[in-house]
């Protein structure tokens, strides 16, 4: 198991009561997200929609890589990795 | 006794407070900064409920005892995974005596039998025989109005935009469209009893057979619990188009905010005017004293008008430009509060000890 840090955007502050850097133990990206939803079940509805996938405007970066460009979320993670949740809407 | 107003906006909720005179107001917030606050309610145990939404992160219900610390309802209204329906917004939260109700977009009702902790779909409405013919209006496909007969909790009404009014006689198990007398706006090939665009419905506080309806195509009243509707527009601007409608629980005075036709959706001639009926809708009069009457082109959304339960009744209006207008005397005169908030989506009032 690797220690992975998940970083959340500030709009989700009220949901996690300010705890926006959350450490989980996991062997894959998917397991890390599952661990996040296990410890903070109220987050799942904000990140995933009814299709069971990330909401249209939610981005997840595995270190520097957008997870949408990965073949699956089953890629292994290692100690010190970071998953960063961002919103995919800018400008306007 | 204080009056608390919860004003839900595009960017959080704001709290206004005054003593019973309702002359001097404090403004606090934003609560849940950055989130759309689309509905507000308080149950008999003093728990507050806010419907929140985000274009990015979805819609949920948040609860609080003190309006400061908020907790998300984990088993809130939700459509099943792989469903073709999406939960986009909580439009109405109604804590009833034993059952709490929530109306949402995509249109449907949810119910909770444990004071708002767990919510389940109301399948008799959500999977109604006409469901395949429901189409969204400009405000979405939303179940925005829920009424319960205070003398018979098994009788309920639900208003769904661009679909119509439904009534249940069995506590929400089964529902029947109730739109006779209201013109069709989107005719369905098969289901002739829907396709009406109800904007708001309110119930007479002492006569549960009388229901008022601000519809896309005018103002209507039913005196047979919705079985039939007739126009009640004397004194309203042409076409009687508008969204909000509220009723004073004591005098039964009705308050509406008519706009100039659906293609414009602006206050008539730039005059920000509330209309009142003290005759059960038979006649309406404009209320202008203290309201902006020049170059005022902001609208009022369907849930952004409220009354309180004091005597005389207070009337509260939040505009799409973020201005807040308060009357402490049944609408006879108004003050505009010293604030410009984000676009106002909903307005509810409560009494505090």
Short mmCIF file of C-alpha atoms in Angstrom, two decimals:
data_model
loop_
_atom_site.label_atom_id
_atom_site.label_comp_id
_atom_site.label_asym_id
_atom_site.label_seq_id
_atom_site.Cartn_x
_atom_site.Cartn_y
_atom_site.Cartn_z
CA UNK A 1 0.00 0.00 0.00
CA UNK A 2 1.22 3.49 -0.80
CA UNK A 3 0.51 6.74 1.02
CA UNK A 4 -1.31 9.07 -1.38
CA UNK A 5 -2.42 12.64 -0.75
CA UNK A 6 -5.68 13.83 -2.26
CA UNK A 7 -6.07 17.60 -2.66
CA UNK A 8 -9.54 19.11 -2.92
CA UNK A 9 -10.68 22.51 -4.24
CA UNK A 10 -11.72 25.25 -1.85
CA UNK A 11 -15.38 25.13 -2.82
CA UNK A 12 -15.55 21.74 -1.13
CA UNK A 13 -14.30 23.23 2.15
CA UNK A 14 -17.73 23.11 3.81
CA UNK A 15 -18.11 19.46 2.87
CA UNK A 16 -14.84 18.34 4.50
CA UNK A 17 -14.85 21.06 7.16
CA UNK A 18 -11.63 22.59 5.88
CA UNK A 19 -9.68 19.32 5.56
CA UNK A 20 -8.69 19.73 1.93
CA UNK A 21 -5.54 17.57 1.97
CA UNK A 22 -6.56 14.02 2.79
CA UNK A 23 -4.08 11.12 3.09
CA UNK A 24 -5.21 7.64 2.09
CA UNK A 25 -3.52 4.23 1.69
CA UNK A 26 -4.00 2.55 -1.68
CA UNK A 27 -2.33 0.52 -4.42
CA UNK A 28 -4.19 2.07 -7.39
CA UNK A 29 -5.81 5.39 -8.26
CA UNK A 30 -9.24 3.81 -8.05
CA UNK A 31 -8.46 2.40 -4.61
CA UNK A 32 -7.31 5.83 -3.48
CA UNK A 33 -10.61 7.35 -4.58
CA UNK A 34 -12.52 4.49 -2.94
CA UNK A 35 -10.61 5.15 0.28
CA UNK A 36 -11.51 8.83 0.03
CA UNK A 37 -15.20 8.00 -0.37
CA UNK A 38 -14.93 5.50 2.49
CA UNK A 39 -13.59 8.12 4.89
CA UNK A 40 -15.63 11.00 3.44
CA UNK A 41 -18.75 9.45 1.87
CA UNK A 42 -20.37 12.84 1.40
CA UNK A 43 -17.77 13.69 -1.27
CA UNK A 44 -18.82 11.06 -3.77
CA UNK A 45 -21.96 12.85 -4.94
CA UNK A 46 -19.91 15.97 -5.65
CA UNK A 47 -17.20 14.26 -7.69
CA UNK A 48 -19.15 11.49 -9.46
CA UNK A 49 -22.49 11.76 -11.27
CA UNK A 50 -25.21 9.18 -11.81
CA UNK A 51 -23.05 7.44 -14.43
CA UNK A 52 -20.52 6.48 -11.74
CA UNK A 53 -17.82 8.56 -13.43
CA UNK A 54 -16.32 11.94 -12.67
CA UNK A 55 -18.78 14.77 -13.21
CA UNK A 56 -18.39 16.54 -16.54
CA UNK A 57 -16.57 19.54 -15.08
CA UNK A 58 -14.51 17.73 -12.44
CA UNK A 59 -10.89 16.99 -13.27
CA UNK A 60 -8.63 14.59 -11.41
CA UNK A 61 -4.86 14.80 -11.86
CA UNK A 62 -2.59 11.92 -10.87
CA UNK A 63 0.53 13.93 -10.11
CA UNK A 64 0.84 15.86 -13.42
CA UNK A 65 -1.38 13.58 -15.50
CA UNK A 66 -5.06 14.12 -16.17
CA UNK A 67 -6.66 10.80 -15.27
CA UNK A 68 -8.99 11.14 -18.27
CA UNK A 69 -5.99 10.40 -20.47
CA UNK A 70 -5.19 7.20 -18.59
CA UNK A 71 -6.56 3.94 -19.93
CA UNK A 72 -8.09 3.20 -16.55
CA UNK A 73 -7.98 4.22 -12.92
CA UNK A 74 -6.32 0.92 -12.09
CA UNK A 75 -2.80 2.28 -12.60
CA UNK A 76 -0.62 1.67 -9.52
CA UNK A 77 0.28 4.48 -7.16
CA UNK A 78 3.41 4.88 -5.05
CA UNK A 79 4.32 6.60 -1.82
CA UNK A 80 4.16 10.39 -2.08
CA UNK A 81 1.84 10.51 -5.07
CA UNK A 82 -0.83 13.16 -5.23
CA UNK A 83 -4.33 13.18 -6.68
CA UNK A 84 -5.56 16.72 -7.29
CA UNK A 85 -9.23 17.46 -7.87
CA UNK A 86 -9.89 20.57 -9.95
CA UNK A 87 -12.87 22.10 -11.66
CA UNK A 88 -12.66 22.14 -15.43
CA UNK A 89 -14.32 25.51 -15.92
CA UNK A 90 -12.21 28.60 -16.32
CA UNK A 91 -12.42 32.05 -17.80
CA UNK A 92 -15.84 33.29 -18.77
CA UNK B 1 -39.15 37.67 18.86
CA UNK B 2 -36.94 38.26 15.82
CA UNK B 3 -37.59 37.69 12.17
CA UNK B 4 -34.92 35.74 10.30
CA UNK B 5 -34.79 35.80 6.53
CA UNK B 6 -32.70 33.26 4.65
CA UNK B 7 -31.85 34.58 1.21
CA UNK B 8 -30.44 31.92 -1.09
CA UNK B 9 -28.27 33.30 -3.89
CA UNK B 10 -25.99 32.09 -6.67
CA UNK B 11 -23.03 32.38 -4.31
CA UNK B 12 -24.25 31.35 -0.88
CA UNK B 13 -26.98 32.22 1.60
CA UNK B 14 -27.35 35.53 3.40
CA UNK B 15 -29.18 35.96 6.69
CA UNK B 16 -31.18 39.06 7.53
CA UNK B 17 -32.58 39.70 10.99
CA UNK B 18 -34.81 42.29 12.63
CA UNK B 19 -37.04 42.62 15.64
CA UNK B 20 -40.79 42.50 15.14
CA UNK B 21 -40.90 46.08 13.91
CA UNK B 22 -38.98 44.90 10.82
CA UNK B 23 -37.54 48.36 10.34
CA UNK B 24 -33.80 47.88 11.03
CA UNK B 25 -32.12 44.83 9.53
CA UNK B 26 -28.73 43.20 9.99
CA UNK B 27 -27.21 41.22 7.14
CA UNK B 28 -24.82 38.28 7.67
CA UNK B 29 -23.16 35.84 5.32
CA UNK B 30 -22.44 34.39 2.96
CA UNK B 31 -23.20 30.99 4.44
CA UNK B 32 -21.85 28.12 2.30
CA UNK B 33 -19.92 30.68 0.29
CA UNK B 34 -19.71 29.97 -3.41
CA UNK B 35 -22.56 27.45 -3.50
CA UNK B 36 -25.90 28.10 -5.08
CA UNK B 37 -28.49 28.00 -2.31
CA UNK B 38 -31.74 27.03 -3.94
CA UNK B 39 -34.10 26.12 -1.08
CA UNK B 40 -34.41 26.75 2.65
CA UNK B 41 -36.59 25.28 5.37
CA UNK B 42 -36.74 24.69 9.14
CA UNK B 43 -38.47 21.78 10.84
CA UNK B 44 -40.35 21.72 14.14
CA UNK B 45 -37.18 20.70 15.97
CA UNK B 46 -35.36 23.81 14.80
CA UNK B 47 -33.12 22.10 12.25
CA UNK B 48 -32.45 24.22 9.19
CA UNK B 49 -32.22 22.68 5.74
CA UNK B 50 -30.61 24.29 2.71
CA UNK B 51 -30.67 22.95 -0.81
CA UNK B 52 -27.29 23.62 -2.40
CA UNK B 53 -26.10 23.18 -5.94
CA UNK B 54 -23.07 23.77 -8.08
CA UNK B 55 -22.63 23.60 -11.82
CA UNK B 56 -19.57 21.50 -11.11
CA UNK B 57 -20.21 19.52 -7.95
CA UNK B 58 -23.92 18.72 -8.03
CA UNK B 59 -26.83 19.23 -5.66
CA UNK B 60 -27.24 18.20 -2.03
CA UNK B 61 -29.11 19.07 1.16
CA UNK B 62 -27.16 20.61 4.05
CA UNK B 63 -28.50 20.79 7.61
CA UNK B 64 -27.62 22.92 10.62
CA UNK B 65 -28.95 23.71 14.07
CA UNK B 66 -27.16 27.06 14.36
CA UNK B 67 -26.84 28.27 10.75
CA UNK B 68 -23.06 28.16 11.22
CA UNK B 69 -21.96 24.52 11.18
CA UNK B 70 -23.43 22.65 8.22
CA UNK B 71 -23.60 18.91 7.66
CA UNK B 72 -24.37 17.30 4.34
CA UNK B 73 -27.20 14.78 4.28
CA UNK B 74 -25.38 11.66 3.11
CA UNK B 75 -28.43 9.77 1.92
CA UNK B 76 -30.08 12.75 0.24
CA UNK B 77 -32.27 12.80 -2.84
CA UNK B 78 -30.48 10.88 -5.61
CA UNK B 79 -31.40 9.12 -8.79
CA UNK B 80 -29.86 5.67 -9.19
CA UNK B 81 -26.54 5.22 -10.93
CA UNK B 82 -26.97 4.62 -14.66
CA UNK B 83 -30.32 6.44 -14.53
CA UNK B 84 -31.10 8.74 -17.42
CA UNK B 85 -32.18 11.38 -14.90
CA UNK B 86 -29.74 13.69 -13.19
CA UNK B 87 -30.21 15.47 -9.89
CA UNK B 88 -29.44 19.08 -10.77
CA UNK B 89 -31.14 21.16 -8.10
CA UNK B 90 -33.20 20.97 -4.93
CA UNK B 91 -36.14 23.30 -5.55
CA UNK B 92 -38.26 22.83 -2.46
CA UNK B 93 -37.80 21.30 0.99
CA UNK B 94 -41.02 20.88 2.97
CA UNK B 95 -40.80 19.37 6.45
CA UNK B 96 -44.26 17.91 7.09
CA UNK B 97 -45.56 16.44 10.33
CA UNK B 98 -44.18 12.95 9.85
CA UNK B 99 -42.78 13.03 6.34
CA UNK B 100 -40.40 15.55 4.85
CA UNK B 101 -40.65 16.24 1.10
CA UNK B 102 -38.22 17.56 -1.48
CA UNK B 103 -38.95 18.68 -5.03
CA UNK B 104 -36.05 18.52 -7.45
CA UNK B 105 -34.77 19.00 -11.00
CA UNK B 106 -34.82 16.66 -13.01
CA UNK B 107 -38.41 16.71 -11.97
CA UNK B 108 -39.40 14.41 -9.19
CA UNK B 109 -40.27 14.24 -5.54
CA UNK B 110 -38.34 12.59 -2.74
CA UNK B 111 -39.57 11.81 0.76
CA UNK B 112 -37.91 11.23 4.10
CA UNK B 113 -39.60 9.45 6.99
CA UNK B 114 -36.74 10.02 9.44
CA UNK B 115 -36.64 13.81 9.63
CA UNK B 116 -34.48 14.33 6.59
CA UNK B 117 -31.70 11.79 7.21
CA UNK B 118 -32.62 9.39 4.39
CA UNK B 119 -34.54 10.27 1.26
CA UNK B 120 -36.38 7.96 -1.15
CA UNK B 121 -37.94 8.66 -4.54
CA UNK B 122 -41.71 9.13 -4.76
CA UNK B 123 -42.15 6.65 -7.57
CA UNK B 124 -45.87 7.30 -8.04
CA UNK B 125 -44.95 10.73 -9.38
CA UNK B 126 -41.39 10.23 -10.63
CA UNK B 127 -42.42 7.24 -12.76
CA UNK B 128 -45.86 8.60 -13.66
CA UNK B 129 -47.51 7.24 -16.80
CA UNK B 130 -46.98 10.63 -18.44
CA UNK B 131 -43.26 10.85 -17.49
CA UNK B 132 -41.91 10.19 -20.98
CA UNK B 133 -43.76 13.30 -22.17
CA UNK B 134 -42.27 15.70 -19.60
CA UNK B 135 -40.01 18.32 -21.15
CA UNK B 136 -38.09 21.09 -19.42
CA UNK B 137 -39.07 24.75 -19.53
CA UNK B 138 -36.63 27.65 -19.48
CA UNK B 139 -36.04 27.07 -15.76
CA UNK B 140 -35.41 23.37 -16.21
CA UNK B 141 -37.61 20.37 -15.56
CA UNK B 142 -38.32 21.16 -11.96
CA UNK B 143 -40.75 20.05 -9.27
CA UNK B 144 -40.88 23.41 -7.52
CA UNK B 145 -44.09 23.49 -5.51
CA UNK B 146 -45.36 21.05 -2.88
CA UNK B 147 -48.55 21.69 -0.93
CA UNK B 148 -50.14 19.59 1.81
CA UNK B 149 -53.76 19.97 2.90
CA UNK B 150 -53.49 20.86 6.62
CA UNK B 151 -56.85 19.16 7.29
CA UNK B 152 -56.03 16.01 5.35
CA UNK B 153 -52.32 15.18 5.01
CA UNK B 154 -53.12 12.50 2.45
CA UNK B 155 -54.08 15.22 -0.02
CA UNK B 156 -51.11 16.89 -1.69
CA UNK B 157 -50.32 18.92 -4.77
CA UNK B 158 -47.09 19.16 -6.73
CA UNK B 159 -46.30 21.71 -9.43
CA UNK B 160 -43.86 20.83 -12.20
CA UNK B 161 -42.80 23.42 -14.75
CA UNK B 162 -43.88 22.80 -18.33
CA UNK B 163 -45.83 19.75 -17.15
CA UNK B 164 -48.52 20.96 -14.74
CA UNK B 165 -50.11 20.36 -11.36
CA UNK B 166 -50.55 16.85 -9.96
CA UNK B 167 -52.67 15.92 -6.94
CA UNK B 168 -52.40 12.95 -4.66
CA UNK B 169 -55.18 11.68 -2.39
CA UNK B 170 -53.16 8.94 -0.75
CA UNK B 171 -50.19 10.65 0.81
CA UNK B 172 -48.09 10.69 -2.33
CA UNK B 173 -48.52 7.10 -3.52
CA UNK B 174 -50.47 7.95 -6.67
CA UNK B 175 -50.84 11.22 -8.56
CA UNK B 176 -53.32 12.63 -11.08
CA UNK B 177 -52.79 15.65 -13.36
CA UNK B 178 -55.10 18.54 -12.37
CA UNK B 179 -54.97 21.18 -15.08
CA UNK B 180 -58.49 21.50 -16.53
CA UNK B 181 -59.19 25.07 -17.53
CA UNK B 182 -55.53 26.04 -17.94
CA UNK B 183 -54.39 26.41 -21.57
CA UNK B 184 -51.88 23.93 -22.92
CA UNK B 185 -48.42 25.31 -23.63
CA UNK B 186 -46.77 22.17 -24.99
CA UNK B 187 -49.34 19.75 -26.35
CA UNK B 188 -48.53 16.08 -26.03
CA UNK B 189 -49.78 13.69 -28.67
CA UNK B 190 -51.08 11.21 -26.11
CA UNK B 191 -51.42 12.86 -22.70
CA UNK B 192 -53.78 15.79 -23.03
CA UNK B 193 -53.89 16.48 -19.29
CA UNK B 194 -50.29 17.73 -19.02
CA UNK B 195 -48.26 20.23 -21.04
CA UNK B 196 -49.21 23.12 -18.75
CA UNK B 197 -46.51 25.38 -17.41
CA UNK B 198 -47.28 26.06 -13.75
CA UNK B 199 -44.86 28.53 -12.14
CA UNK B 200 -46.07 28.48 -8.53
CA UNK B 201 -49.07 27.23 -6.55
CA UNK B 202 -50.22 28.32 -3.10
CA UNK B 203 -52.98 27.02 -0.85
CA UNK B 204 -55.61 29.10 0.92
CA UNK B 205 -54.64 28.80 4.61
CA UNK B 206 -58.15 27.99 5.84
CA UNK B 207 -59.93 26.62 2.77
CA UNK B 208 -57.91 23.73 1.36
CA UNK B 209 -60.19 23.48 -1.66
CA UNK B 210 -58.92 26.85 -2.86
CA UNK B 211 -55.61 26.79 -4.69
CA UNK B 212 -54.00 29.73 -6.50
CA UNK B 213 -51.77 29.25 -9.49
CA UNK B 214 -49.33 31.63 -11.16
CA UNK B 215 -49.06 29.96 -14.53
CA UNK B 216 -47.01 30.76 -17.60
CA UNK B 217 -50.27 31.73 -19.28
CA UNK B 218 -51.83 33.76 -16.47
CA UNK B 219 -53.15 33.77 -12.92
CA UNK B 220 -55.68 31.10 -12.00
CA UNK B 221 -57.70 29.91 -9.02
CA UNK B 222 -59.36 26.61 -8.28
CA UNK B 223 -62.12 26.27 -5.69
CA UNK B 224 -62.38 22.50 -6.06
CA UNK B 225 -58.87 21.53 -5.01
CA UNK B 226 -57.53 21.70 -8.53
CA UNK B 227 -60.23 19.77 -10.39
CA UNK B 228 -60.90 22.90 -12.45
CA UNK B 229 -59.23 26.29 -12.83
CA UNK B 230 -60.43 29.72 -13.91
CA UNK B 231 -58.64 32.99 -14.58
CA UNK B 232 -58.42 35.58 -11.81
CA UNK B 233 -56.47 38.46 -13.33
CA UNK B 234 -58.45 41.70 -12.87
CA UNK B 235 -55.97 44.50 -12.33
CA UNK B 236 -52.86 42.55 -13.30
CA UNK B 237 -50.77 43.64 -16.30
CA UNK B 238 -51.72 42.15 -19.67
CA UNK B 239 -51.14 38.38 -19.86
CA UNK B 240 -50.53 38.18 -16.09
CA UNK B 241 -47.18 36.49 -16.67
CA UNK B 242 -44.95 36.03 -13.63
CA UNK B 243 -43.32 33.54 -11.35
CA UNK B 244 -43.70 34.02 -7.57
CA UNK B 245 -46.95 33.93 -5.62
CA UNK B 246 -47.29 34.02 -1.82
CA UNK B 247 -50.21 34.35 0.60
CA UNK B 248 -50.56 35.97 4.01
CA UNK B 249 -51.67 33.23 6.42
CA UNK B 250 -53.78 35.71 8.41
CA UNK B 251 -55.61 37.94 5.92
CA UNK B 252 -55.18 35.68 2.88
CA UNK B 253 -53.79 38.60 0.88
CA UNK B 254 -51.98 37.35 -2.22
CA UNK B 255 -48.76 38.86 -3.56
CA UNK B 256 -47.39 38.41 -7.07
CA UNK B 257 -44.72 39.97 -9.25
CA UNK B 258 -45.99 40.20 -12.85
CA UNK B 259 -43.59 40.64 -15.75
CA UNK B 260 -44.05 41.89 -19.28
CA UNK B 261 -44.80 38.73 -21.27
CA UNK B 262 -42.71 35.61 -21.47
CA UNK B 263 -40.64 36.82 -24.42
CA UNK B 264 -39.31 39.79 -22.38
CA UNK B 265 -39.59 38.79 -18.72
CA UNK B 266 -39.02 42.32 -17.46
CA UNK B 267 -40.96 44.51 -15.04
CA UNK B 268 -43.51 46.47 -17.04
CA UNK B 269 -42.01 49.85 -18.08
CA UNK B 270 -39.07 49.37 -15.71
CA UNK B 271 -41.27 49.75 -12.65
CA UNK B 272 -40.45 47.18 -9.96
CA UNK B 273 -44.00 46.57 -8.75
CA UNK B 274 -45.52 43.97 -6.46
CA UNK B 275 -49.22 43.27 -6.96
CA UNK B 276 -51.59 42.42 -4.14
CA UNK B 277 -55.04 40.90 -4.05
CA UNK B 278 -57.12 41.21 -0.88
CA UNK B 279 -60.13 39.65 -2.59
CA UNK B 280 -59.03 36.09 -3.19
CA UNK B 281 -57.63 36.98 -6.58
CA UNK B 282 -60.78 38.71 -7.84
CA UNK B 283 -58.95 42.02 -8.12
CA UNK B 284 -55.30 43.06 -7.94
CA UNK B 285 -53.66 46.39 -7.06
CA UNK B 286 -50.11 47.60 -7.70
CA UNK B 287 -47.88 48.29 -4.69
CA UNK B 288 -45.21 50.85 -5.45
CA UNK B 289 -44.49 52.94 -2.33
CA UNK B 290 -40.80 52.52 -1.62
CA UNK B 291 -40.14 50.19 -4.57
CA UNK B 292 -37.88 51.28 -7.47
CA UNK B 293 -40.13 52.82 -10.10
CA UNK B 294 -37.61 54.10 -12.64
CA UNK B 295 -35.20 52.05 -14.75
CA UNK B 296 -35.72 48.99 -12.58
CA UNK B 297 -35.42 45.95 -14.82
CA UNK B 298 -34.67 43.15 -12.40
CA UNK B 299 -36.94 40.15 -12.12
CA UNK B 300 -38.07 38.01 -9.20
CA UNK B 301 -37.68 34.25 -9.45
CA UNK B 302 -40.47 31.90 -8.45
CA UNK B 303 -39.19 31.13 -4.94
CA UNK B 304 -37.66 34.55 -4.23
CA UNK B 305 -40.72 36.07 -2.57
CA UNK B 306 -41.89 35.32 0.97
CA UNK B 307 -44.20 36.39 3.75
CA UNK B 308 -43.82 36.09 7.50
CA UNK B 309 -46.38 35.06 10.10
CA UNK B 310 -46.53 38.31 12.06
CA UNK B 311 -49.44 40.75 12.07
CA UNK B 312 -49.48 42.78 9.94
CA UNK B 313 -47.80 40.44 7.53
CA UNK B 314 -44.29 41.15 6.32
CA UNK B 315 -43.59 40.68 2.62
CA UNK B 316 -40.09 39.99 1.26
CA UNK B 317 -38.78 40.16 -2.29
CA UNK B 318 -35.31 39.27 -3.58
CA UNK B 319 -34.45 40.28 -7.13
CA UNK B 320 -32.33 38.77 -9.86
CA UNK B 321 -30.04 41.80 -9.46
CA UNK B 322 -29.51 41.00 -5.78
CA UNK B 323 -31.60 43.77 -4.29
CA UNK B 324 -33.74 43.02 -1.22
CA UNK B 325 -37.10 44.71 -0.60
CA UNK B 326 -39.04 44.38 2.64
CA UNK B 327 -42.50 45.50 3.73
CA UNK B 328 -43.67 45.30 7.34
CA UNK B 329 -47.24 46.33 6.58
CA UNK B 330 -48.77 43.93 4.09
CA UNK B 331 -47.05 45.61 1.17
CA UNK B 332 -48.42 49.12 1.76
CA UNK B 333 -44.87 50.51 1.88
CA UNK B 334 -41.40 49.06 1.31
CA UNK B 335 -37.79 49.61 2.18
CA UNK B 336 -34.83 48.49 0.08
CA UNK B 337 -32.08 47.03 2.25
CA UNK B 338 -28.56 48.43 2.00
CA UNK B 339 -27.01 45.55 0.08
CA UNK B 340 -26.60 44.19 -3.42
CA UNK B 341 -26.31 40.42 -3.20
CA UNK B 342 -25.64 37.87 -5.92
CA UNK B 343 -28.66 36.86 -8.01
CA UNK B 344 -31.34 35.84 -5.52
CA UNK B 345 -32.78 32.37 -6.01
CA UNK B 346 -34.90 31.80 -2.92
CA UNK B 347 -36.23 33.65 0.12
CA UNK B 348 -37.73 32.13 3.27
CA UNK B 349 -38.59 33.68 6.63
CA UNK B 350 -38.71 32.25 10.14
CA UNK B 351 -39.48 33.59 13.62
CA UNK B 352 -36.75 33.32 16.26
CA UNK B 353 -37.06 33.60 20.05
#
